[in-house]
Backbone as a printed PyTorch tensor [residue, N CA C, xyz], in Angstrom:
tensor([[[126.9780, 121.2330,  70.7140],
         [127.2030, 120.7890,  69.3350],
         [128.4570, 121.4240,  68.7520]],

        [[128.6870, 122.7100,  69.0500],
         [129.8850, 123.3780,  68.5630],
         [131.1530, 122.7250,  69.1110]],

        [[131.0800, 122.3150,  70.3910],
         [132.2310, 121.6290,  70.9940],
         [132.4740, 120.2900,  70.2910]],

        [[131.3990, 119.5790,  69.9450],
         [131.5170, 118.3040,  69.2380],
         [132.1650, 118.4990,  67.8720]],

        [[131.7470, 119.5470,  67.1540],
         [132.3220, 119.8310,  65.8420],
         [133.7960, 120.1890,  65.9650]],

        [[134.1400, 121.0090,  66.9540],
         [135.5310, 121.3910,  67.1710],
         [136.3870, 120.1670,  67.4720]],

        [[135.8830, 119.2960,  68.3120],
         [136.6070, 118.0700,  68.6540],
         [136.7670, 117.1790,  67.4350]],

        [[135.7530, 117.1600,  66.5720],
         [135.8340, 116.3610,  65.3510],
         [136.9120, 116.9010,  64.4200]],

        [[137.0060, 118.2220,  64.3080],
         [138.0700, 118.8260,  63.5110],
         [139.4400, 118.3850,  64.0250]],

        [[139.6410, 118.4830,  65.3200],
         [140.9260, 118.1180,  65.9160],
         [141.2510, 116.6510,  65.6680]],

        [[140.2290, 115.8020,  65.7150],
         [140.4250, 114.3750,  65.4740],
         [140.8790, 114.1190,  64.0450]],

        [[140.2420, 114.7920,  63.0870],
         [140.6120, 114.6100,  61.6860],
         [142.0420, 115.0780,  61.4420]],

        [[142.4060, 116.2380,  61.9780],
         [143.7700, 116.7340,  61.8070],
         [144.7920, 115.7500,  62.3950]],

        [[144.4370, 115.1180,  63.4960],
         [145.3450, 114.1670,  64.1370],
         [145.4590, 112.8640,  63.3590]],

        [[144.3590, 112.4030,  62.7570],
         [144.3320, 111.0960,  62.1230],
         [144.6630, 111.1250,  60.6350]],

        [[144.3860, 112.2430,  59.9730],
         [144.5340, 112.2870,  58.5170],
         [145.5240, 113.3730,  58.1070]],

        [[146.7110, 112.9990,  57.6300],
         [147.7040, 114.0030,  57.2400],
         [147.2970, 114.7960,  55.9970]],

        [[146.2710, 114.3130,  55.2770],
         [145.8340, 115.0220,  54.0690],
         [144.9450, 116.2170,  54.3870]],

        [[144.4300, 116.3040,  55.6190],
         [143.5350, 117.4040,  55.9860],
         [144.3050, 118.7140,  56.0670]],

        [[143.7740, 119.7610,  55.4060],
         [144.4850, 121.0410,  55.3400],
         [143.7790, 122.1700,  56.0750]],

        [[142.4440, 122.1360,  56.1070],
         [141.7210, 123.2430,  56.7270],
         [140.3840, 122.7510,  57.2610]],

        [[139.8160, 123.5340,  58.1780],
         [138.5020, 123.2030,  58.7200],
         [137.4250, 123.2620,  57.6510]],

        [[137.5490, 124.2120,  56.7320],
         [136.5660, 124.3260,  55.6550],
         [136.5810, 123.0820,  54.7710]],

        [[137.7780, 122.5890,  54.4700],
         [137.9020, 121.3740,  53.6680],
         [137.2540, 120.1880,  54.3900]],

        [[137.4970, 120.0640,  55.6810],
         [136.9150, 118.9650,  56.4540],
         [135.3990, 119.0670,  56.4630]],

        [[134.8910, 120.2650,  56.6890],
         [133.4460, 120.4620,  56.7840],
         [132.7400, 120.1620,  55.4650]],

        [[133.3950, 120.4690,  54.3470],
         [132.7450, 120.3240,  53.0480],
         [133.0360, 118.9950,  52.3530]],

        [[134.1870, 118.3970,  52.6370],
         [134.6690, 117.3030,  51.7910],
         [134.9210, 115.9800,  52.5120]],

        [[134.5470, 115.8630,  53.7770],
         [134.8130, 114.6280,  54.5180],
         [133.5030, 113.9160,  54.8430]],

        [[133.1230, 112.8920,  54.0460],
         [131.8630, 112.1890,  54.3020],
         [131.8210, 111.5010,  55.6620]],

        [[132.9880, 111.0760,  56.1540],
         [133.0170, 110.4570,  57.4780],
         [132.5830, 111.4250,  58.5600]],

        [[133.0030, 112.6720,  58.4370],
         [132.6050, 113.6960,  59.3980],
         [131.1130, 113.9790,  59.2750]],

        [[130.6370, 114.0800,  58.0420],
         [129.1990, 114.3050,  57.8360],
         [128.3730, 113.2020,  58.4920]],

        [[128.7880, 111.9400,  58.2630],
         [128.0370, 110.8080,  58.7980],
         [128.0190, 110.8110,  60.3230]],

        [[129.1350, 111.1510,  60.9250],
         [129.2240, 111.1460,  62.3850],
         [128.3540, 112.2510,  62.9850]],

        [[128.4370, 113.4530,  62.4160],
         [127.6570, 114.5660,  62.9620],
         [126.1540, 114.3290,  62.7880]],

        [[125.7540, 113.7970,  61.6390],
         [124.3400, 113.4860,  61.4380],
         [123.8990, 112.3900,  62.4000]],

        [[124.7880, 111.4220,  62.6370],
         [124.4360, 110.3500,  63.5780],
         [124.2170, 110.8930,  64.9920]],

        [[124.9930, 111.8780,  65.3930],
         [124.8110, 112.4370,  66.7400],
         [123.3810, 112.9530,  66.9040]],

        [[122.8670, 113.6000,  65.8640],
         [121.4990, 114.1180,  65.9220],
         [120.4940, 112.9700,  65.8740]],

        [[120.7180, 112.0180,  64.9500],
         [119.7990, 110.8860,  64.8100],
         [119.7400, 110.0530,  66.0940]],

        [[120.8800, 109.8720,  66.7420],
         [120.9200, 109.0970,  67.9830],
         [120.1590, 109.8180,  69.0950]],

        [[120.2860, 111.1390,  69.1440],
         [119.5520, 111.9320,  70.1330],
         [118.0520, 111.7490,  69.9380]],

        [[117.5910, 111.7510,  68.7080],
         [116.1730, 111.5430,  68.4070],
         [115.7440, 110.1080,  68.7380]],

        [[116.6200, 109.1540,  68.4130],
         [116.3040, 107.7340,  68.6340],
         [116.1140, 107.4430,  70.1170]],

        [[116.9540, 108.0200,  70.9470],
         [116.8630, 107.7800,  72.3880],
         [115.5990, 108.3900,  72.9940]],

        [[114.9960, 109.3130,  72.2930],
         [113.7600, 109.9460,  72.7770],
         [112.5120, 109.3640,  72.1170]],

        [[112.6950, 108.2070,  71.4820],
         [111.5580, 107.4920,  70.9280],
         [111.0870, 107.9570,  69.5740]],

        [[111.8110, 108.8680,  68.9450],
         [111.4220, 109.3560,  67.6140],
         [112.1000, 108.4830,  66.5590]],

        [[111.6930, 107.2150,  66.5320],
         [112.4050, 106.2140,  65.7400],
         [112.3290, 106.4800,  64.2370]],

        [[111.1520, 106.8130,  63.7230],
         [110.9990, 106.9990,  62.2830],
         [111.8220, 108.1850,  61.8010]],

        [[111.7560, 109.2890,  62.5220],
         [112.5350, 110.4680,  62.1270],
         [114.0290, 110.1580,  62.1910]],

        [[114.4430, 109.4330,  63.2340],
         [115.8560, 109.0810,  63.3790],
         [116.3140, 108.1840,  62.2320]],

        [[115.4710, 107.1900,  61.8830],
         [115.8330, 106.2970,  60.7820],
         [115.8490, 107.0400,  59.4490]],

        [[114.9370, 107.9700,  59.2700],
         [114.9120, 108.7510,  58.0380],
         [116.1800, 109.5940,  57.9120]],

        [[116.6030, 110.1990,  59.0070],
         [117.8280, 110.9880,  59.0000],
         [119.0360, 110.1070,  58.6920]],

        [[119.0440, 108.9090,  59.2800],
         [120.1180, 107.9540,  59.0190],
         [120.1310, 107.5410,  57.5520]],

        [[118.9390, 107.3440,  56.9860],
         [118.8320, 106.9560,  55.5800],
         [119.3500, 108.0660,  54.6630]],

        [[119.0150, 109.2970,  54.9710],
         [119.5090, 110.4270,  54.1850],
         [121.0310, 110.5410,  54.2840]],

        [[121.5410, 110.2810,  55.4740],
         [122.9910, 110.3090,  55.6600],
         [123.6720, 109.2410,  54.8140]],

        [[123.0610, 108.0650,  54.7760],
         [123.6160, 106.9830,  53.9580],
         [123.6440, 107.3730,  52.4850]],

        [[122.5690, 107.9910,  52.0120],
         [122.5090, 108.4160,  50.6110],
         [123.5620, 109.4650,  50.3060]],

        [[123.8420, 110.3240,  51.2600],
         [124.7930, 111.4130,  51.0680],
         [126.2380, 110.9550,  51.1620]],

        [[126.5160, 110.0560,  52.1160],
         [127.9070, 109.7220,  52.4450],
         [128.3420, 108.3200,  52.0330]],

        [[127.3990, 107.4060,  51.7970],
         [127.7740, 106.0170,  51.5560],
         [128.1100, 105.2640,  52.8240]],

        [[127.8220, 105.8720,  53.9620],
         [128.0940, 105.2720,  55.2740],
         [126.7730, 105.0350,  55.9870]],

        [[126.5560, 103.8140,  56.4500],
         [125.2930, 103.4830,  57.1120],
         [125.5310, 103.2640,  58.6060]],

        [[125.0190, 104.1670,  59.4080],
         [125.1040, 104.0500,  60.8630],
         [123.6900, 104.0290,  61.4130]],

        [[123.3160, 102.9280,  62.0300],
         [121.9780, 102.8660,  62.6280],
         [121.8990, 103.8720,  63.7680]],

        [[120.7930, 104.6180,  63.8560],
         [120.7000, 105.6430,  64.9100],
         [120.7340, 105.0800,  66.3200]],

        [[120.5150, 103.7730,  66.4700],
         [120.5910, 103.1710,  67.7950],
         [122.0060, 102.9080,  68.2710]],

        [[122.9830, 102.9430,  67.3670],
         [124.3710, 102.6760,  67.7400],
         [124.8970, 103.7480,  68.6920]],

        [[125.6660, 103.3130,  69.6870],
         [126.2590, 104.2260,  70.6640],
         [127.7250, 104.4480,  70.3140]],

        [[128.0850, 105.6980,  70.0670],
         [129.4320, 106.0220,  69.6000],
         [130.0740, 107.0360,  70.5350]],

        [[131.3110, 106.7540,  70.9250],
         [132.0280, 107.6130,  71.8580],
         [132.6250, 108.8460,  71.1950]],

        [[133.4750, 109.5160,  71.9170],
         [134.0730, 110.7740,  71.4550],
         [135.2540, 110.5110,  70.5140]],

        [[135.5370, 111.5180,  69.6890],
         [136.6910, 111.5270,  68.7870],
         [136.7060, 110.3060,  67.8560]],

        [[135.5400, 109.9000,  67.4300],
         [135.3880, 108.8130,  66.4760],
         [135.6810, 109.3440,  65.0780]],

        [[136.3880, 108.5540,  64.2620],
         [136.7250, 109.0030,  62.9150],
         [136.5930, 107.8530,  61.9290]],

        [[135.9570, 108.1370,  60.7820],
         [135.8540, 107.1810,  59.6810],
         [136.6510, 107.7530,  58.5220]],

        [[137.7430, 107.0950,  58.1590],
         [138.6140, 107.5860,  57.0940],
         [138.0860, 107.1080,  55.7480]],

        [[137.8280, 108.0220,  54.8330],
         [137.1970, 107.7530,  53.5360],
         [135.7550, 107.2980,  53.7550]],

        [[135.5550, 106.0840,  54.2400],
         [134.2540, 105.7130,  54.7810],
         [133.2960, 104.9870,  53.8790]],

        [[133.4460, 105.0370,  52.5780],
         [132.4720, 104.3990,  51.7010],
         [132.2750, 102.9250,  52.0660]],

        [[131.0160, 102.5240,  52.2230],
         [130.7010, 101.1310,  52.5010],
         [130.7360, 100.7290,  53.9540]],

        [[130.9800, 101.6560,  54.8540],
         [130.9750, 101.3340,  56.2860],
         [129.5410, 101.0880,  56.7560]],

        [[129.3500, 100.0230,  57.5380],
         [128.0340,  99.6850,  58.0940],
         [128.1950,  99.4580,  59.5980]],

        [[127.3850, 100.1460,  60.3930],
         [127.4230, 100.0180,  61.8530],
         [126.0170,  99.6930,  62.3310]],

        [[125.8630,  98.5300,  62.9800],
         [124.5550,  98.0350,  63.3680],
         [123.9600,  98.7020,  64.5980]],

        [[122.7020,  98.3980,  64.8400],
         [121.8920,  99.0690,  65.8570],
         [122.4500,  98.9780,  67.2640]],

        [[122.8790,  97.8000,  67.6940],
         [123.2980,  97.6240,  69.0890],
         [124.8180,  97.7250,  69.2550]],

        [[125.4820,  98.2580,  68.2510],
         [126.9220,  98.4660,  68.3450],
         [127.2440,  99.5130,  69.4100]],

        [[128.3050,  99.2630,  70.1640],
         [128.8100, 100.2320,  71.1320],
         [130.2710, 100.5020,  70.7930]],

        [[130.6120, 101.7570,  70.5810],
         [131.9720, 102.1400,  70.1930],
         [132.5330, 103.0870,  71.2420]],

        [[133.7460, 102.8150,  71.6900],
         [134.3840, 103.6480,  72.7010],
         [134.9610, 104.9330,  72.1210]],

        [[135.8770, 105.5330,  72.8600],
         [136.4990, 106.7890,  72.4470],
         [137.7230, 106.5360,  71.5710]],

        [[138.0140, 107.5120,  70.6970],
         [139.2450, 107.5040,  69.8810],
         [139.3460, 106.2720,  68.9920]],

        [[138.2420, 105.8790,  68.4040],
         [138.1990, 104.7130,  67.5100],
         [138.3190, 105.1880,  66.0670]],

        [[139.0660, 104.4270,  65.2710],
         [139.2880, 104.7510,  63.8660],
         [138.8430, 103.5830,  62.9960]],

        [[137.9570, 103.8520,  62.0220],
         [137.5260, 102.8650,  61.0430],
         [137.9500, 103.3180,  59.6490]],

        [[138.3330, 102.3510,  58.8190],
         [138.6190, 102.6410,  57.4270],
         [137.4540, 102.1710,  56.5460]],

        [[137.5510, 102.4370,  55.2520],
         [136.4400, 102.1640,  54.3470],
         [136.0920, 100.6730,  54.3130]],

        [[134.8010, 100.4010,  54.1160],
         [134.3440,  99.0280,  53.9420],
         [134.2030,  98.2240,  55.2090]],

        [[134.3730,  98.8240,  56.3690],
         [134.2580,  98.0930,  57.6390],
         [132.7880,  97.8090,  57.9450]],

        [[132.5290,  96.6060,  58.4520],
         [131.1900,  96.2410,  58.9170],
         [131.2490,  95.8580,  60.3840]],

        [[130.4430,  96.5280,  61.1910],
         [130.2340,  96.1350,  62.5830],
         [128.8210,  95.5730,  62.6210]],

        [[128.6970,  94.2750,  62.3730],
         [127.3990,  93.6760,  62.0980],
         [126.9660,  92.6330,  63.0940]],

        [[125.7480,  92.1680,  62.9280],
         [125.1810,  91.1270,  63.7790],
         [125.2200,  89.7770,  63.0980]],

        [[124.9330,  88.7400,  63.8670],
         [124.9470,  87.3770,  63.3310],
         [123.6230,  86.6650,  63.5490]],

        [[122.6050,  87.3400,  64.0410],
         [121.3220,  86.6950,  64.3000],
         [120.1800,  87.6770,  64.1370]],

        [[118.9670,  87.1910,  64.4170],
         [117.7700,  88.0090,  64.2710],
         [117.1520,  88.3840,  65.6120]],

        [[117.8360,  88.0790,  66.7080],
         [117.2910,  88.4020,  68.0140],
         [117.2370,  89.9140,  68.2200]],

        [[116.3500,  90.3470,  69.0840],
         [116.1770,  91.7680,  69.3580],
         [117.1980,  92.2980,  70.3590]],

        [[117.8360,  91.4130,  71.0870],
         [118.7760,  91.8200,  72.1290],
         [120.1080,  92.2660,  71.5000]],

        [[121.1020,  92.4670,  72.3390],
         [122.4300,  92.8770,  71.8700],
         [122.9680,  91.8510,  70.8810]],

        [[123.2570,  92.2750,  69.6750],
         [123.6940,  91.3510,  68.6290],
         [124.8410,  91.9110,  67.7850]],

        [[125.3390,  93.0740,  68.1760],
         [126.4460,  93.6930,  67.4540],
         [127.6340,  93.8740,  68.3980]],

        [[128.8120,  94.1180,  67.8550],
         [130.0230,  94.1740,  68.6910],
         [130.1130,  95.4020,  69.5870]],

        [[130.9610,  95.2610,  70.5990],
         [131.3190,  96.3690,  71.4820],
         [132.8120,  96.6210,  71.3280]],

        [[133.1690,  97.8290,  70.9090],
         [134.5630,  98.1920,  70.7100],
         [135.0390,  99.0670,  71.8610]],

        [[136.2360,  98.7680,  72.3600],
         [136.8180,  99.5660,  73.4240],
         [137.3910, 100.8650,  72.8940]],

        [[138.2640, 101.4680,  73.6650],
         [138.8950, 102.7320,  73.2850],
         [140.1530, 102.5030,  72.4430]],

        [[140.4460, 103.4460,  71.5540],
         [141.6660, 103.4260,  70.7380],
         [141.7440, 102.1940,  69.8360]],

        [[140.6180, 101.7260,  69.3600],
         [140.5830, 100.5800,  68.4530],
         [140.7360, 101.0740,  67.0150]],

        [[141.4760, 100.3040,  66.2010],
         [141.6390, 100.6100,  64.7820],
         [141.1770,  99.3980,  63.9770]],

        [[140.2330,  99.6180,  63.0600],
         [139.7180,  98.5390,  62.2180],
         [140.1050,  98.8410,  60.7820]],

        [[140.8870,  97.9590,  60.1620],
         [141.3980,  98.1840,  58.8170],
         [140.3490,  98.0460,  57.7330]],

        [[140.6930,  98.4990,  56.5360],
         [139.7610,  98.5430,  55.4080],
         [139.1800,  97.1680,  55.0980]],

        [[137.8560,  97.1270,  54.9370],
         [137.1880,  95.9010,  54.5440],
         [137.0160,  94.8610,  55.6290]],

        [[137.4520,  95.1440,  56.8390],
         [137.3390,  94.1690,  57.9250],
         [135.8900,  94.0590,  58.4040]],

        [[135.5370,  92.8770,  58.9060],
         [134.2080,  92.6200,  59.4290],
         [134.3230,  92.1410,  60.8740]],

        [[133.5920,  92.7950,  61.7440],
         [133.5190,  92.3820,  63.1450],
         [132.0640,  92.0360,  63.4070]],

        [[131.7900,  90.7740,  63.6930],
         [130.4150,  90.2780,  63.6660],
         [130.0030,  89.6580,  64.9850]],

        [[128.7840,  89.9710,  65.4020],
         [128.2100,  89.3510,  66.5850],
         [128.4020,  90.1590,  67.8490]],

        [[127.7880,  89.6800,  68.9200],
         [127.8790,  90.3290,  70.2290],
         [129.1830,  89.9260,  70.8910]],

        [[130.2660,  90.5060,  70.4330],
         [131.5950,  90.2110,  70.9670],
         [132.2420,  91.5080,  71.4320]],

        [[133.2260,  91.3820,  72.3020],
         [133.9350,  92.5490,  72.8410],
         [135.3240,  92.6430,  72.2300]],

        [[135.6630,  93.8090,  71.7530],
         [136.9880,  94.0940,  71.2200],
         [137.6570,  95.0450,  72.2020]],

        [[138.7370,  94.5980,  72.8270],
         [139.3560,  95.3560,  73.9080],
         [140.0320,  96.6370,  73.4610]],

        [[140.4750,  97.4260,  74.4470],
         [141.1730,  98.6790,  74.1640],
         [142.4600,  98.4280,  73.3810]],

        [[142.7870,  99.3730,  72.5000],
         [144.0310,  99.3680,  71.7330],
         [144.1650,  98.1570,  70.8080]],

        [[143.0790,  97.5470,  70.4410],
         [143.1220,  96.4330,  69.4860],
         [143.2550,  96.9710,  68.0690]],

        [[144.0400,  96.2810,  67.2460],
         [144.1690,  96.6060,  65.8250],
         [143.6980,  95.4090,  65.0200]],

        [[142.7720,  95.6440,  64.0950],
         [142.2500,  94.5890,  63.2260],
         [142.7370,  94.8840,  61.8070]],

        [[143.4510,  93.9340,  61.2140],
         [144.0240,  94.1380,  59.8950],
         [142.9840,  94.1850,  58.7920]],

        [[143.3330,  94.8110,  57.6860],
         [142.4350,  94.9520,  56.5400],
         [141.9710,  93.5920,  56.0500]],

        [[140.6700,  93.4860,  55.7640],
         [140.1080,  92.2620,  55.2140],
         [139.8590,  91.1490,  56.2070]],

        [[140.1440,  91.3690,  57.4690],
         [139.9450,  90.3230,  58.4780],
         [138.4660,  90.1590,  58.8070]],

        [[138.1190,  88.9740,  59.3080],
         [136.7580,  88.7020,  59.7750],
         [136.8560,  88.2230,  61.2200]],

        [[136.3700,  89.0330,  62.1450],
         [136.5010,  88.7430,  63.5670],
         [135.1420,  88.2940,  64.1100]],

        [[135.0920,  87.0980,  64.6670],
         [133.8330,  86.5540,  65.1930],
         [133.9550,  86.1200,  66.6470]],

        [[135.1350,  86.3360,  67.2490],
         [135.3410,  85.9970,  68.6570],
         [135.9200,  87.2020,  69.3850]],

        [[135.7130,  87.2520,  70.6800],
         [136.2050,  88.3620,  71.4990],
         [137.7280,  88.4770,  71.3890]],

        [[138.2190,  89.7020,  71.4830],
         [139.6560,  89.9660,  71.3700],
         [140.1010,  90.7510,  72.5890]],

        [[141.1430,  90.2730,  73.2460],
         [141.6240,  90.9570,  74.4440],
         [142.3920,  92.2210,  74.0800]],

        [[142.5330,  93.0950,  75.0490],
         [143.1600,  94.3940,  74.8270],
         [144.5980,  94.2620,  74.3320]],

        [[145.0680,  95.2680,  73.5780],
         [146.4430,  95.3790,  73.0850],
         [146.8090,  94.2600,  72.1190]],

        [[145.8230,  93.7200,  71.4100],
         [146.0750,  92.6430,  70.4560],
         [146.0250,  93.1590,  69.0270]],

        [[146.7300,  92.4480,  68.1510],
         [146.6220,  92.6770,  66.7160],
         [146.0100,  91.4330,  66.0960]],

        [[144.9500,  91.6210,  65.2940],
         [144.1930,  90.5020,  64.7350],
         [144.2270,  90.5810,  63.2210]],

        [[144.5060,  89.4530,  62.5610],
         [144.4680,  89.3990,  61.1050],
         [143.8650,  88.0610,  60.6790]],

        [[143.3970,  87.9960,  59.4380],
         [142.9880,  86.7340,  58.8430],
         [141.4960,  86.4750,  58.8740]],

        [[141.1190,  85.3370,  58.2320],
         [139.7420,  84.8620,  58.1850],
         [139.7310,  83.3980,  58.6160]],

        [[139.1450,  83.0600,  59.7510],
         [138.6530,  83.9990,  60.7650],
         [139.8190,  84.7160,  61.4500]],

        [[139.5180,  85.8150,  62.1160],
         [140.5620,  86.6210,  62.7310],
         [141.3660,  85.8560,  63.7630]],

        [[142.6890,  85.9990,  63.6910],
         [143.5930,  85.3580,  64.6490],
         [144.4240,  86.4310,  65.3270]],

        [[144.6460,  86.2660,  66.6160],
         [145.5230,  87.1850,  67.3460],
         [146.9640,  86.8340,  66.9980]],

        [[147.6900,  87.7950,  66.4420],
         [149.0730,  87.5400,  66.0500],
         [150.0590,  88.3140,  66.9040]],

        [[149.5780,  89.2050,  67.7250],
         [150.4750,  89.9330,  68.6230],
         [149.6730,  90.4630,  69.8000]],

        [[150.2980,  90.4310,  70.9790],
         [149.6740,  90.9680,  72.1870],
         [150.6990,  91.8240,  72.9090]],

        [[150.3190,  93.0380,  73.2290],
         [151.2140,  93.9140,  73.9810],
         [151.0340,  93.6580,  75.4780]],

        [[152.1280,  93.5330,  76.1650],
         [152.0400,  93.2780,  77.5880],
         [151.8930,  94.5230,  78.4370]],

        [[152.1150,  95.7000,  77.8070],
         [152.0160,  96.9400,  78.5710],
         [151.0450,  97.8870,  77.8610]],

        [[150.4860,  98.8330,  78.6320],
         [149.5520,  99.8080,  78.0550],
         [150.2960, 100.7630,  77.1450]],

        [[149.6460, 101.1710,  76.0810],
         [150.2120, 102.1240,  75.1390],
         [149.7500, 103.5080,  75.5360]],

        [[150.6850, 104.3930,  75.8020],
         [150.3400, 105.7270,  76.2840],
         [150.5210, 106.8060,  75.2350]],

        [[151.4140, 106.5310,  74.2480],
         [151.7850, 107.5740,  73.3000],
         [150.7350, 107.7260,  72.2190]],

        [[150.0440, 108.8660,  72.1730],
         [148.9990, 109.0820,  71.1720],
         [149.5830, 109.2060,  69.7740]],

        [[150.8770, 109.5230,  69.6710],
         [151.4870, 109.6950,  68.3580],
         [151.9900, 108.3690,  67.8010]],

        [[151.8250, 107.2880,  68.5540],
         [152.3300, 106.0060,  68.1170],
         [151.6890, 105.5860,  66.8080]],

        [[152.4580, 104.9320,  65.9640],
         [151.9580, 104.4600,  64.6860],
         [150.7950, 103.5130,  64.9250]],

        [[149.6840, 103.7240,  64.1970],
         [148.4610, 102.9930,  64.4870],
         [148.4770, 101.5760,  63.9440]],

        [[148.6000, 101.4370,  62.6360],
         [148.5150, 100.1010,  62.0620],
         [149.1320, 100.1300,  60.6790]],

        [[150.2310,  99.3870,  60.4890],
         [150.8890,  99.3240,  59.1910],
         [150.2020,  98.2580,  58.3480]],

        [[149.2090,  98.6710,  57.5420],
         [148.4330,  97.7060,  56.7780],
         [149.2890,  96.9510,  55.7670]],

        [[150.3470,  97.5740,  55.2840],
         [151.1950,  96.9240,  54.2990],
         [152.2240,  95.9900,  54.8950]],

        [[152.2950,  95.9150,  56.2230],
         [153.2980,  95.0670,  56.8710],
         [152.6600,  94.1780,  57.9400]],

        [[151.4660,  93.7050,  57.6680],
         [150.8090,  92.8210,  58.6230],
         [151.3890,  91.4170,  58.5390]],

        [[151.5020,  90.7220,  59.6600],
         [151.9480,  89.3340,  59.6150],
         [150.9230,  88.4730,  58.9130]],

        [[151.4100,  87.4070,  58.2640],
         [150.5450,  86.4880,  57.5310],
         [150.6450,  85.1080,  58.1630]],

        [[149.7440,  84.7650,  59.1080],
         [149.8610,  83.4800,  59.7950],
         [149.7220,  82.2870,  58.8690]],

        [[148.8660,  82.3700,  57.8540],
         [148.7080,  81.2690,  56.9050],
         [149.9810,  81.0950,  56.0900]],

        [[150.5270,  82.2160,  55.6150],
         [151.7700,  82.1360,  54.8580],
         [152.9140,  81.5790,  55.6890]],

        [[152.9730,  81.9800,  56.9680],
         [154.0160,  81.4680,  57.8450],
         [153.8720,  79.9570,  58.0530]],

        [[152.6220,  79.4860,  58.1710],
         [152.3830,  78.0530,  58.3470],
         [152.7940,  77.2730,  57.0980]],

        [[152.4550,  77.8220,  55.9140],
         [152.8270,  77.1530,  54.6710],
         [154.3420,  77.0990,  54.5170]],

        [[155.0130,  78.1960,  54.8750],
         [156.4760,  78.2240,  54.7910],
         [157.0910,  77.1810,  55.7200]],

        [[156.5210,  77.0430,  56.9370],
         [157.0300,  76.0370,  57.8780],
         [156.8100,  74.6240,  57.3410]],

        [[155.6630,  74.3830,  56.7210],
         [155.3850,  73.0610,  56.1380],
         [156.3350,  72.7650,  54.9880]],

        [[156.5980,  73.7620,  54.1390],
         [157.5310,  73.5670,  53.0310],
         [158.9250,  73.2270,  53.5390]],

        [[159.3270,  73.9140,  54.5990],
         [160.6420,  73.6340,  55.1850],
         [160.7150,  72.2060,  55.7250]],

        [[159.6120,  71.7800,  56.3630],
         [159.5860,  70.4200,  56.9090],
         [159.5950,  69.3730,  55.7970]],

        [[158.8560,  69.6210,  54.7050],
         [158.8440,  68.6910,  53.5780],
         [160.2300,  68.5790,  52.9660]],

        [[160.9100,  69.7060,  52.8190],
         [162.2660,  69.6890,  52.2730],
         [163.2030,  68.8690,  53.1530]],

        [[163.0450,  69.0140,  54.4680],
         [163.8770,  68.2600,  55.4020],
         [163.6030,  66.7760,  55.2880]],

        [[162.3230,  66.3780,  55.1970],
         [161.9650,  64.9640,  55.0810],
         [162.4600,  64.3750,  53.7640]],

        [[162.3720,  65.1410,  52.6770],
         [162.8680,  64.6500,  51.3850],
         [164.3650,  64.4200,  51.4450]],

        [[165.0830,  65.3140,  52.1170],
         [166.5300,  65.1570,  52.2520],
         [166.8630,  63.8920,  53.0440]],

        [[166.1180,  63.6640,  54.1370],
         [166.3440,  62.4620,  54.9470],
         [166.0120,  61.2070,  54.1600]],

        [[164.9550,  61.2770,  53.3220],
         [164.5680,  60.1190,  52.5190],
         [165.6310,  59.7950,  51.4830]],

        [[166.1670,  60.7970,  50.8120],
         [167.2270,  60.5590,  49.8190],
         [168.4710,  59.9810,  50.4860]],

        [[168.7660,  60.4640,  51.6850],
         [169.9390,  59.9600,  52.4090],
         [169.7660,  58.4930,  52.7740]],

        [[168.5410,  58.1440,  53.2190],
         [168.2920,  56.7430,  53.5950],
         [168.2930,  55.8340,  52.3720]],

        [[167.8240,  56.3280,  51.2170],
         [167.8140,  55.5100,  49.9990],
         [169.2070,  55.2940,  49.4490]],

        [[170.1190,  56.2110,  49.7240],
         [171.4850,  56.0780,  49.2120],
         [172.3020,  55.0780,  50.0090]],

        [[171.8460,  54.6600,  51.1830],
         [172.5540,  53.6990,  52.0100],
         [172.1010,  52.2870,  51.6620]],

        [[172.9960,  51.2780,  51.7880],
         [172.6360,  49.8780,  51.4780],
         [171.4750,  49.4170,  52.3490]],

        [[170.5910,  48.6120,  51.7250],
         [169.4390,  48.1090,  52.4440],
         [169.7880,  46.9070,  53.3000]],

        [[170.8400,  46.0830,  52.8740],
         [171.2120,  44.8700,  53.5880],
         [172.0770,  45.2360,  54.7960]],

        [[171.6600,  44.8270,  56.0020],
         [172.4680,  45.1400,  57.2110],
         [173.8840,  44.6110,  57.1080]],

        [[174.0590,  43.3840,  56.4810],
         [175.4040,  42.8100,  56.3540],
         [176.2420,  43.6670,  55.4120]],

        [[175.5700,  44.1770,  54.3730],
         [176.3010,  45.0350,  53.4380],
         [176.7480,  46.3230,  54.1120]],

        [[175.8870,  46.8290,  55.0010],
         [176.2690,  48.0260,  55.7500],
         [177.4800,  47.7580,  56.6260]],

        [[177.5310,  46.5180,  57.2580],
         [178.6580,  46.1770,  58.1390],
         [179.9360,  46.0500,  57.3170]],

        [[179.8080,  45.4280,  56.1540],
         [180.9870,  45.2420,  55.3280],
         [181.5110,  46.5490,  54.7660]],

        [[180.5610,  47.4410,  54.4790],
         [180.9790,  48.7430,  53.9720],
         [181.6270,  49.5790,  55.0530]],

        [[181.2550,  49.2510,  56.3370],
         [181.8640,  49.9660,  57.4360],
         [183.2230,  49.4300,  57.7440]]])
């Protein structure tokens, strides 16, 4: 447990430039509280102590504003930045080095008892308010933009934005640099806006062609005489 706490400290220092000390992280970071409590609740859940695990999860939710079902499987160096409103469902599987921002939902889309929540790979970043729904796989190094709703599987090294989520960029090579910029939420591509801009450009072109055709004589003989 001490090793887990130490690793969590290192993760926060790496992900959050506002972190100043271990004492500050231990006392003032609800995301850290939620993760550490979940580690205990998950240990109890796997041993069949479901009610105690759910009660611990419920207390954690009341304390932090973050709801993590004790059945969820979470990898190492997981970090929830700010965290208020985050919901992680029972059959969710999260890989290593995953970062979630506030308001993220990793939810289900049905009432079946089987796997119904998403599986996230390693080094995934989910932006504020994004929803990832259903038994889908999100590959390694995927970035999901703020406010997106993802309902289909996403291949590795992709950037996804929009409702429903659309892949707007795919990296052809593996990303090795841990210091690489994670996700510029203020500079995400806007596929809908780009489509509207393209349509406006096409309409302008058609209007220009229409005005040009209207300015020419309609009578073929008149066109010949004018030539």
